[in-house]
């Protein structure tokens, strides 16, 4: 049996099915150091990837939420529950984020690359909502 090789860009022994890339280089020549500001479309947020900043932010959010909910540090059950809450909240915010991107002129392909899915998938999942919200803005605005 041949050993399965996992990409080195998935740190911490991750065995999920995501195929996130390492931090992408930027076409503007900036190094990608934290807090470097790039022009829109020329930044390191054009596709999802795993890095130490993401790891630290999620760990901090989970620890804070565990504490806010009255659990103690090190309670694995509480960590599972708050990570599930954070994932669910992120997923709940995606339709509005996609609609905002469409309102700002992003193509379905550009949105898809940022969600690490195909353009037809993102259009199928969020197209009706984005269209409805855009029509609502016209009627209400």
Backbone as a printed PyTorch tensor [residue, N CA C, xyz], in Angstrom:
tensor([[[  0.8410,  -1.1880,   0.0000],
         [  0.0000,   0.0000,   0.0000],
         [  0.8820,   1.2440,   0.0000]],

        [[  0.5940,   2.1590,  -0.8940],
         [  1.3790,   3.3730,  -1.0340],
         [  0.9530,   4.4040,   0.0080]],

        [[  1.9280,   5.0680,   0.6080],
         [  1.6310,   6.0810,   1.6120],
         [  0.9770,   7.2920,   0.9650]],

        [[  0.0120,   7.8580,   1.6520],
         [ -0.6700,   9.0570,   1.1670],
         [  0.1490,  10.2640,   1.5780]],

        [[  0.4160,  11.1270,   0.6310],
         [  1.1570,  12.3470,   0.9340],
         [  0.1930,  13.5150,   0.9950]],

        [[  0.2490,  14.2580,   2.0810],
         [ -0.5820,  15.4370,   2.2370],
         [  0.2660,  16.6690,   1.9540]],

        [[ -0.3330,  17.6890,   1.3650],
         [  0.4370,  18.8960,   1.0480],
         [  1.0500,  19.5000,   2.3040]],

        [[  2.2470,  20.0010,   2.1640],
         [  2.9230,  20.6060,   3.3080],
         [  2.2790,  21.9250,   3.7230]],

        [[  1.4030,  22.4680,   2.8760],
         [  0.7810,  23.7430,   3.2090],
         [ -0.3660,  23.5800,   4.2130]],

        [[ -0.6980,  22.3510,   4.5830],
         [ -1.7370,  22.1220,   5.5770],
         [ -1.0490,  21.7860,   6.8990]],

        [[ -0.8780,  22.7870,   7.7560],
         [ -0.1020,  22.5810,   8.9830],
         [ -0.8730,  21.8060,  10.0430]],

        [[ -0.2010,  21.4440,  11.0890],
         [ -0.7840,  20.8820,  12.3060],
         [ -1.4120,  19.5150,  12.0840]],

        [[ -0.9260,  18.7440,  11.1290],
         [ -1.4480,  17.4070,  10.9150],
         [ -2.8430,  17.3660,  10.3350]],

        [[ -3.2590,  18.4030,   9.6620],
         [ -4.6040,  18.4920,   9.0950],
         [ -4.8230,  17.3730,   8.1050]],

        [[ -5.9310,  16.6770,   8.2240],
         [ -6.2330,  15.5760,   7.3150],
         [ -7.5470,  15.7970,   6.5940]],

        [[ -8.0030,  17.0330,   6.5150],
         [ -9.2440,  17.3370,   5.8210],
         [ -9.0750,  17.2350,   4.3220]],

        [[-10.1320,  17.5030,   3.5940],
         [-10.0590,  17.3730,   2.1430],
         [ -9.8320,  18.7030,   1.4460]],

        [[ -9.5970,  19.7600,   2.1870],
         [ -9.3120,  21.0390,   1.5670],
         [ -7.9650,  20.9830,   0.8560]],

        [[ -7.8340,  21.7210,  -0.1840],
         [ -6.5830,  21.7810,  -0.9310],
         [ -6.1210,  23.2280,  -0.9920]],

        [[ -6.0530,  23.8640,   0.1580],
         [ -5.6320,  25.2520,   0.2060],
         [ -4.1720,  25.3610,  -0.1850]],

        [[ -3.8730,  26.4250,  -0.8730],
         [ -2.5100,  26.6980,  -1.3150],
         [ -1.7320,  27.3910,  -0.2140]],

        [[ -0.3860,  27.3950,  -0.3200],
         [  0.3770,  28.2480,   0.5870],
         [  0.0880,  29.7050,   0.2370]],

        [[  0.4810,  30.6120,   1.1000],
         [  0.2180,  32.0290,   0.8560],
         [  0.6970,  32.4010,  -0.5410]],

        [[ -0.1930,  32.9700,  -1.3520],
         [  0.1800,  33.2780,  -2.7340],
         [  1.0900,  34.5020,  -2.8170]],

        [[  1.9720,  34.5290,  -3.7970],
         [  2.7660,  35.7350,  -4.0050],
         [  1.8700,  36.8290,  -4.5850]],

        [[  2.2500,  38.0440,  -4.3760],
         [  1.4590,  39.1570,  -4.8700],
         [  2.1230,  39.7480,  -6.1080]],

        [[  1.3200,  40.0710,  -7.0940],
         [  1.8400,  40.5950,  -8.3470],
         [  2.4460,  41.9890,  -8.2060]],

        [[  2.1360,  42.6660,  -7.1010],
         [  2.6680,  44.0220,  -6.9440],
         [  4.0810,  44.0340,  -6.3800]],

        [[  4.5890,  42.8620,  -5.9800],
         [  5.9600,  42.7920,  -5.4950],
         [  6.1020,  42.9280,  -3.9930]],

        [[  5.0100,  43.1820,  -3.2720],
         [  5.1140,  43.2400,  -1.8180],
         [  5.3940,  41.8470,  -1.2850]],

        [[  5.9450,  41.7790,  -0.0900],
         [  6.4090,  40.5020,   0.4460],
         [  5.3050,  39.6520,   1.0410]],

        [[  4.1850,  40.2400,   1.3690],
         [  3.1160,  39.4850,   2.0120],
         [  3.2190,  39.4840,   3.5170]],

        [[  4.0700,  40.3390,   4.0620],
         [  4.1850,  40.4410,   5.5200],
         [  2.8700,  40.9620,   6.0900]],

        [[  2.5450,  40.5840,   7.3300],
         [  1.2990,  41.0860,   7.9190],
         [  1.2320,  42.6120,   7.8790]],

        [[  0.0560,  43.1130,   7.6350],
         [ -0.2680,  44.5360,   7.6330],
         [  0.3270,  45.3240,   6.4770]],

        [[  0.8260,  44.6480,   5.4320],
         [  1.1560,  45.3450,   4.1970],
         [ -0.1570,  45.5770,   3.4670]],

        [[ -0.3770,  46.7830,   3.0110],
         [ -1.6370,  47.0820,   2.3490],
         [ -1.4410,  47.0970,   0.8420]],

        [[ -2.2270,  46.2920,   0.1760],
         [ -2.1730,  46.1420,  -1.2650],
         [ -3.3760,  46.8350,  -1.8770]],

        [[ -3.2720,  47.1460,  -3.1500],
         [ -4.4290,  47.7140,  -3.8330],
         [ -5.4540,  46.6020,  -4.0530]],

        [[ -6.7380,  46.9200,  -4.1910],
         [ -7.7490,  45.8690,  -4.4230],
         [ -7.3830,  45.0240,  -5.6410]],

        [[ -7.5680,  43.7450,  -5.5160],
         [ -7.2330,  42.8290,  -6.5940],
         [ -5.7650,  42.4480,  -6.6310]],

        [[ -4.9670,  43.0690,  -5.8170],
         [ -3.5360,  42.7910,  -5.7700],
         [ -3.1560,  42.5250,  -4.3150]],

        [[ -3.8010,  41.5600,  -3.7500],
         [ -3.5420,  41.2830,  -2.3500],
         [ -3.5190,  39.7870,  -2.1050]],

        [[ -3.2310,  39.4050,  -0.8900],
         [ -3.1590,  37.9930,  -0.5520],
         [ -4.5030,  37.4630,  -0.0780]],

        [[ -5.5920,  38.1680,  -0.3860],
         [ -6.9050,  37.6440,  -0.0370],
         [ -7.6490,  37.1660,  -1.2720]],

        [[ -6.9390,  36.9640,  -2.3650],
         [ -7.5960,  36.5180,  -3.5890],
         [ -7.9260,  35.0380,  -3.5680]],

        [[ -7.3860,  34.2960,  -2.6210],
         [ -7.7490,  32.8920,  -2.4610],
         [ -7.5300,  32.5010,  -1.0050]],

        [[ -8.2640,  31.5040,  -0.5230],
         [ -8.0710,  31.0890,   0.8690],
         [ -6.7750,  30.2980,   1.0190]],

        [[ -6.1250,  30.4270,   2.1510],
         [ -4.9440,  29.6430,   2.4510],
         [ -4.7790,  29.5880,   3.9620]],

        [[ -3.9880,  28.6620,   4.4070],
         [ -3.7500,  28.4880,   5.8350],
         [ -2.4220,  29.1300,   6.1940]],

        [[ -2.4140,  29.8640,   7.2860],
         [ -1.1880,  30.4870,   7.7510],
         [ -1.2470,  30.6480,   9.2640]],

        [[ -0.1600,  31.1120,   9.8290],
         [ -0.0890,  31.2750,  11.2840],
         [ -1.0650,  32.3290,  11.7890]],

        [[ -1.3200,  33.3680,  10.9910],
         [ -2.2750,  34.3930,  11.4070],
         [ -3.6810,  33.8160,  11.5260]],

        [[ -4.0850,  32.9730,  10.5560],
         [ -5.3980,  32.3310,  10.6060],
         [ -5.4970,  31.4180,  11.8190]],

        [[ -4.4710,  30.6250,  12.0380],
         [ -4.4410,  29.7100,  13.1800],
         [ -4.5940,  30.4800,  14.4880]],

        [[ -3.8130,  31.5390,  14.6410],
         [ -3.8520,  32.3100,  15.8810],
         [ -5.2060,  32.9730,  16.0840]],

        [[ -5.7810,  33.5180,  15.0260],
         [ -7.0610,  34.2060,  15.1410],
         [ -8.1890,  33.2500,  15.5280]],

        [[ -8.2220,  32.0690,  14.8960],
         [ -9.2600,  31.0890,  15.2220],
         [ -9.0720,  30.5690,  16.6400]],

        [[ -7.8430,  30.2960,  17.0310],
         [ -7.5780,  29.8200,  18.3930],
         [ -7.9970,  30.8630,  19.4260]],

        [[ -7.6910,  32.1330,  19.1480],
         [ -8.0720,  33.2150,  20.0660],
         [ -9.5870,  33.3710,  20.1370]],

        [[-10.2610,  33.2980,  18.9840],
         [-11.7190,  33.4080,  18.9610],
         [-12.3580,  32.2600,  19.7420]],

        [[-11.8530,  31.0420,  19.5360],
         [-12.4060,  29.8910,  20.2510],
         [-12.1810,  30.0230,  21.7480]],

        [[-10.9910,  30.3910,  22.1530],
         [-10.7070,  30.5410,  23.5880],
         [-11.5760,  31.6340,  24.2120]],

        [[-11.7490,  32.7330,  23.5010],
         [-12.5910,  33.8180,  24.0140],
         [-14.0330,  33.3740,  24.1590]],

        [[-14.5450,  32.6610,  23.1630],
         [-15.9330,  32.2250,  23.2030],
         [-16.1490,  31.1630,  24.2830]],

        [[-15.1670,  30.2900,  24.4900],
         [-15.2520,  29.3200,  25.5820],
         [-15.3950,  30.0720,  26.9130]],

        [[-14.5740,  31.0810,  27.1100],
         [-14.6370,  31.8670,  28.3410],
         [-15.9470,  32.6280,  28.4880]],

        [[-16.4140,  33.2290,  27.3960],
         [-17.6750,  33.9830,  27.4470],
         [-18.8650,  33.0940,  27.7780]],

        [[-18.7740,  31.8370,  27.3890],
         [-19.8760,  30.9040,  27.6550],
         [-19.7430,  30.2290,  29.0140]],

        [[-18.7370,  30.6230,  29.7820],
         [-18.6160,  30.1460,  31.1560],
         [-17.9050,  28.8190,  31.3200]],

        [[-17.2350,  28.3370,  30.2960],
         [-16.4860,  27.0950,  30.4210],
         [-15.0480,  27.4070,  30.8120]],

        [[-14.3190,  26.3630,  31.1200],
         [-12.9360,  26.5450,  31.5370],
         [-11.9900,  26.2070,  30.3940]],

        [[-10.8270,  26.8010,  30.4170],
         [ -9.7930,  26.5090,  29.4350],
         [ -9.4450,  25.0290,  29.5040]],

        [[ -9.3200,  24.4150,  28.3670],
         [ -8.9600,  23.0110,  28.3190],
         [-10.1450,  22.0710,  28.2160]],

        [[-11.3720,  22.5910,  28.2400],
         [-12.5670,  21.7620,  28.1020],
         [-12.7620,  21.4670,  26.6190]],

        [[-12.3760,  20.2780,  26.1920],
         [-12.4240,  19.9160,  24.7700],
         [-13.8480,  19.9550,  24.2290]],

        [[-14.8220,  19.5850,  25.0300],
         [-16.2160,  19.6300,  24.5930],
         [-16.6520,  21.0480,  24.2970]],

        [[-16.2490,  21.9830,  25.1510],
         [-16.5900,  23.3860,  24.9240],
         [-15.9150,  23.9080,  23.6660]],

        [[-14.6670,  23.5010,  23.4310],
         [-13.9540,  23.9240,  22.2260],
         [-14.6630,  23.4030,  20.9830]],

        [[-15.0960,  22.1510,  21.0090],
         [-15.8430,  21.6030,  19.8660],
         [-17.1120,  22.4050,  19.6050]],

        [[-17.8270,  22.7280,  20.6670],
         [-19.0780,  23.4710,  20.5090],
         [-18.8370,  24.8710,  19.9650]],

        [[-17.8230,  25.5740,  20.4650],
         [-17.6110,  26.9460,  19.9890],
         [-17.0300,  26.9600,  18.5800]],

        [[-16.1910,  25.9930,  18.2330],
         [-15.7040,  25.9300,  16.8530],
         [-16.8550,  25.6690,  15.8930]],

        [[-17.7820,  24.8110,  16.2890],
         [-18.9650,  24.5650,  15.4630],
         [-19.7910,  25.8350,  15.3310]],

        [[-19.9190,  26.5970,  16.4100],
         [-20.6430,  27.8710,  16.3590],
         [-19.9590,  28.8510,  15.4240]],

        [[-18.6410,  28.9380,  15.4820],
         [-17.9000,  29.8540,  14.6080],
         [-18.0360,  29.4520,  13.1430]],

        [[-17.9610,  28.1590,  12.8640],
         [-18.1320,  27.6770,  11.4900],
         [-19.5330,  28.0090,  10.9830]],

        [[-20.5470,  27.7390,  11.8200],
         [-21.9350,  28.0150,  11.4190],
         [-22.1580,  29.5000,  11.1790]],

        [[-21.5950,  30.3380,  12.0160],
         [-21.7550,  31.7810,  11.8320],
         [-21.0570,  32.2410,  10.5650]],

        [[-19.8730,  31.7020,  10.2950],
         [-19.1770,  32.0400,   9.0470],
         [-19.9800,  31.6330,   7.8230]],

        [[-20.5420,  30.4330,   7.8680],
         [-21.3620,  29.9680,   6.7440],
         [-22.6200,  30.8180,   6.5880]],

        [[-23.1960,  31.2590,   7.7050],
         [-24.4000,  32.0930,   7.6430],
         [-24.1060,  33.4650,   7.0350]],

        [[-22.8810,  33.9400,   7.1750],
         [-22.5150,  35.2540,   6.6430],
         [-22.0840,  35.2090,   5.1800]],

        [[-21.8240,  34.0190,   4.6470],
         [-21.3600,  33.9120,   3.2610],
         [-22.3310,  34.4740,   2.2260]],

        [[-23.6410,  34.2080,   2.3080],
         [-24.5220,  34.7600,   1.2690],
         [-24.4420,  36.2840,   1.1530]],

        [[-24.4160,  36.9830,   2.2770],
         [-24.3060,  38.4430,   2.2080],
         [-22.9350,  38.8820,   1.7100]],

        [[-21.8810,  38.1580,   2.0900],
         [-20.5480,  38.5000,   1.6000],
         [-20.4610,  38.3130,   0.0850]],

        [[-21.0700,  37.2360,  -0.4150],
         [-21.0910,  37.0010,  -1.8660],
         [-21.9000,  38.1000,  -2.5570]],

        [[-23.0640,  38.4320,  -2.0040],
         [-23.8920,  39.4900,  -2.6000],
         [-23.1490,  40.8290,  -2.5820]],

        [[-22.4280,  41.1160,  -1.4950],
         [-21.6300,  42.3420,  -1.4340],
         [-20.5630,  42.3450,  -2.5280]],

        [[-19.9120,  41.2040,  -2.7130],
         [-18.8800,  41.1070,  -3.7550],
         [-19.4810,  41.3320,  -5.1370]],

        [[-20.6460,  40.7490,  -5.3870],
         [-21.3090,  40.9720,  -6.6750],
         [-21.6570,  42.4500,  -6.8410]],

        [[-22.1610,  43.0830,  -5.7710],
         [-22.4820,  44.5170,  -5.8180],
         [-21.2500,  45.3620,  -6.1300]],

        [[-20.0680,  44.8800,  -5.7250],
         [-18.8210,  45.6060,  -5.9640],
         [-18.1620,  45.2220,  -7.2890]],

        [[-18.8480,  44.4160,  -8.0950],
         [-18.3450,  44.1120,  -9.4250],
         [-17.4950,  42.8700,  -9.5550]],

        [[-17.3870,  42.0650,  -8.5090],
         [-16.6310,  40.8250,  -8.6130],
         [-17.3750,  39.8570,  -9.5320]],

        [[-16.6260,  39.1220, -10.3410],
         [-17.2250,  38.1000, -11.1910],
         [-17.4570,  36.8400, -10.3710]],

        [[-18.2880,  35.9360, -10.9280],
         [-18.5080,  34.6680, -10.2350],
         [-17.1980,  33.8930, -10.1230]],

        [[-16.3300,  33.9890, -11.1100],
         [-15.0360,  33.2930, -11.0600],
         [-14.1480,  33.8460,  -9.9530]],

        [[-14.1330,  35.1600,  -9.8070],
         [-13.3270,  35.7680,  -8.7490],
         [-13.8450,  35.3700,  -7.3650]],

        [[-15.1550,  35.3590,  -7.2090],
         [-15.7490,  34.9380,  -5.9360],
         [-15.4450,  33.4720,  -5.6800]],

        [[-15.5720,  32.6590,  -6.7080],
         [-15.3280,  31.2220,  -6.5720],
         [-13.9030,  30.9380,  -6.1200]],

        [[-12.9360,  31.6550,  -6.6650],
         [-11.5460,  31.4090,  -6.2710],
         [-11.3230,  31.7620,  -4.8100]],

        [[-12.0300,  32.7710,  -4.3260],
         [-11.9060,  33.1540,  -2.9180],
         [-12.6270,  32.1820,  -1.9860]],

        [[-13.5580,  31.4090,  -2.5280],
         [-14.2650,  30.4040,  -1.7310],
         [-13.7160,  28.9990,  -1.9710]],

        [[-12.7150,  28.8760,  -2.8310],
         [-12.0760,  27.5930,  -3.1560],
         [-13.0730,  26.5870,  -3.7210]],

        [[-13.9630,  27.0810,  -4.5930],
         [-14.9210,  26.2240,  -5.3000],
         [-14.9870,  26.6920,  -6.7500]],

        [[-15.7120,  25.9630,  -7.5800],
         [-15.8780,  26.3560,  -8.9690],
         [-16.9070,  27.4570,  -9.1200]],

        [[-16.8240,  28.1900, -10.2250],
         [-17.7470,  29.2990, -10.4790],
         [-19.1880,  28.8160, -10.5750]],

        [[-19.4180,  27.6650, -11.2060],
         [-20.7870,  27.1640, -11.3090],
         [-21.3360,  26.7960,  -9.9430]],

        [[-20.4890,  26.3010,  -9.0620],
         [-20.9200,  25.9510,  -7.7020],
         [-21.3290,  27.1930,  -6.9300]],

        [[-20.5100,  28.2210,  -6.9800],
         [-20.8310,  29.4360,  -6.2160],
         [-22.0520,  30.1310,  -6.8060]],

        [[-22.1890,  30.1180,  -8.1050],
         [-23.3610,  30.7140,  -8.7480],
         [-24.6250,  29.9530,  -8.3550]],

        [[-24.5340,  28.6290,  -8.3140],
         [-25.6800,  27.7990,  -7.9290],
         [-26.0660,  28.0320,  -6.4660]],

        [[-25.0670,  28.1190,  -5.5810],
         [-25.3410,  28.2740,  -4.1490],
         [-25.8590,  29.6650,  -3.7980]],

        [[-25.3190,  30.7010,  -4.4260],
         [-25.5850,  32.0530,  -3.9640],
         [-26.2210,  32.9670,  -5.0030]],

        [[-26.3550,  32.5040,  -6.2310],
         [-26.8560,  33.3600,  -7.3040],
         [-28.2480,  33.9030,  -7.0600]],

        [[-29.1640,  33.0480,  -6.6390],
         [-30.5320,  33.5010,  -6.3980],
         [-30.5870,  34.5370,  -5.2830]],

        [[-29.8150,  34.3060,  -4.2130],
         [-29.8060,  35.2640,  -3.1060],
         [-29.2170,  36.5960,  -3.5470]],

        [[-28.0970,  36.5530,  -4.2710],
         [-27.4560,  37.7910,  -4.7230],
         [-28.3840,  38.5740,  -5.6450]],

        [[-29.0720,  37.8790,  -6.5310],
         [-30.0230,  38.5340,  -7.4340],
         [-31.1840,  39.1310,  -6.6520]],

        [[-31.7300,  38.3670,  -5.7080],
         [-32.8480,  38.8510,  -4.8800],
         [-32.4300,  40.0870,  -4.0900]],

        [[-31.2330,  40.0380,  -3.4790],
         [-30.8010,  41.1700,  -2.6730],
         [-30.5480,  42.4070,  -3.5260]],

        [[-30.0050,  42.2220,  -4.7280],
         [-29.7760,  43.3460,  -5.6300],
         [-31.1020,  43.9560,  -6.0520]],

        [[-32.1040,  43.1240,  -6.3410],
         [-33.4240,  43.6310,  -6.7160],
         [-34.0820,  44.3450,  -5.5380]],

        [[-33.8780,  43.8370,  -4.3480],
         [-34.4240,  44.4620,  -3.1510],
         [-33.8360,  45.8480,  -2.9430]],

        [[-32.5580,  45.9980,  -3.2150],
         [-31.8960,  47.2940,  -3.0720],
         [-32.4480,  48.3040,  -4.0710]],

        [[-32.7380,  47.8370,  -5.2840],
         [-33.2960,  48.7260,  -6.3140],
         [-34.7040,  49.2050,  -5.8950]],

        [[-35.5070,  48.2710,  -5.4140],
         [-36.8590,  48.6000,  -4.9860],
         [-36.8660,  49.5010,  -3.7690]],

        [[-36.0090,  49.1810,  -2.8100],
         [-35.9730,  49.9410,  -1.5510],
         [-35.1410,  51.2000,  -1.6240]],

        [[-34.2560,  51.3140,  -2.6170],
         [-33.3090,  52.4070,  -2.6530],
         [-33.7410,  53.5190,  -3.4720]]])
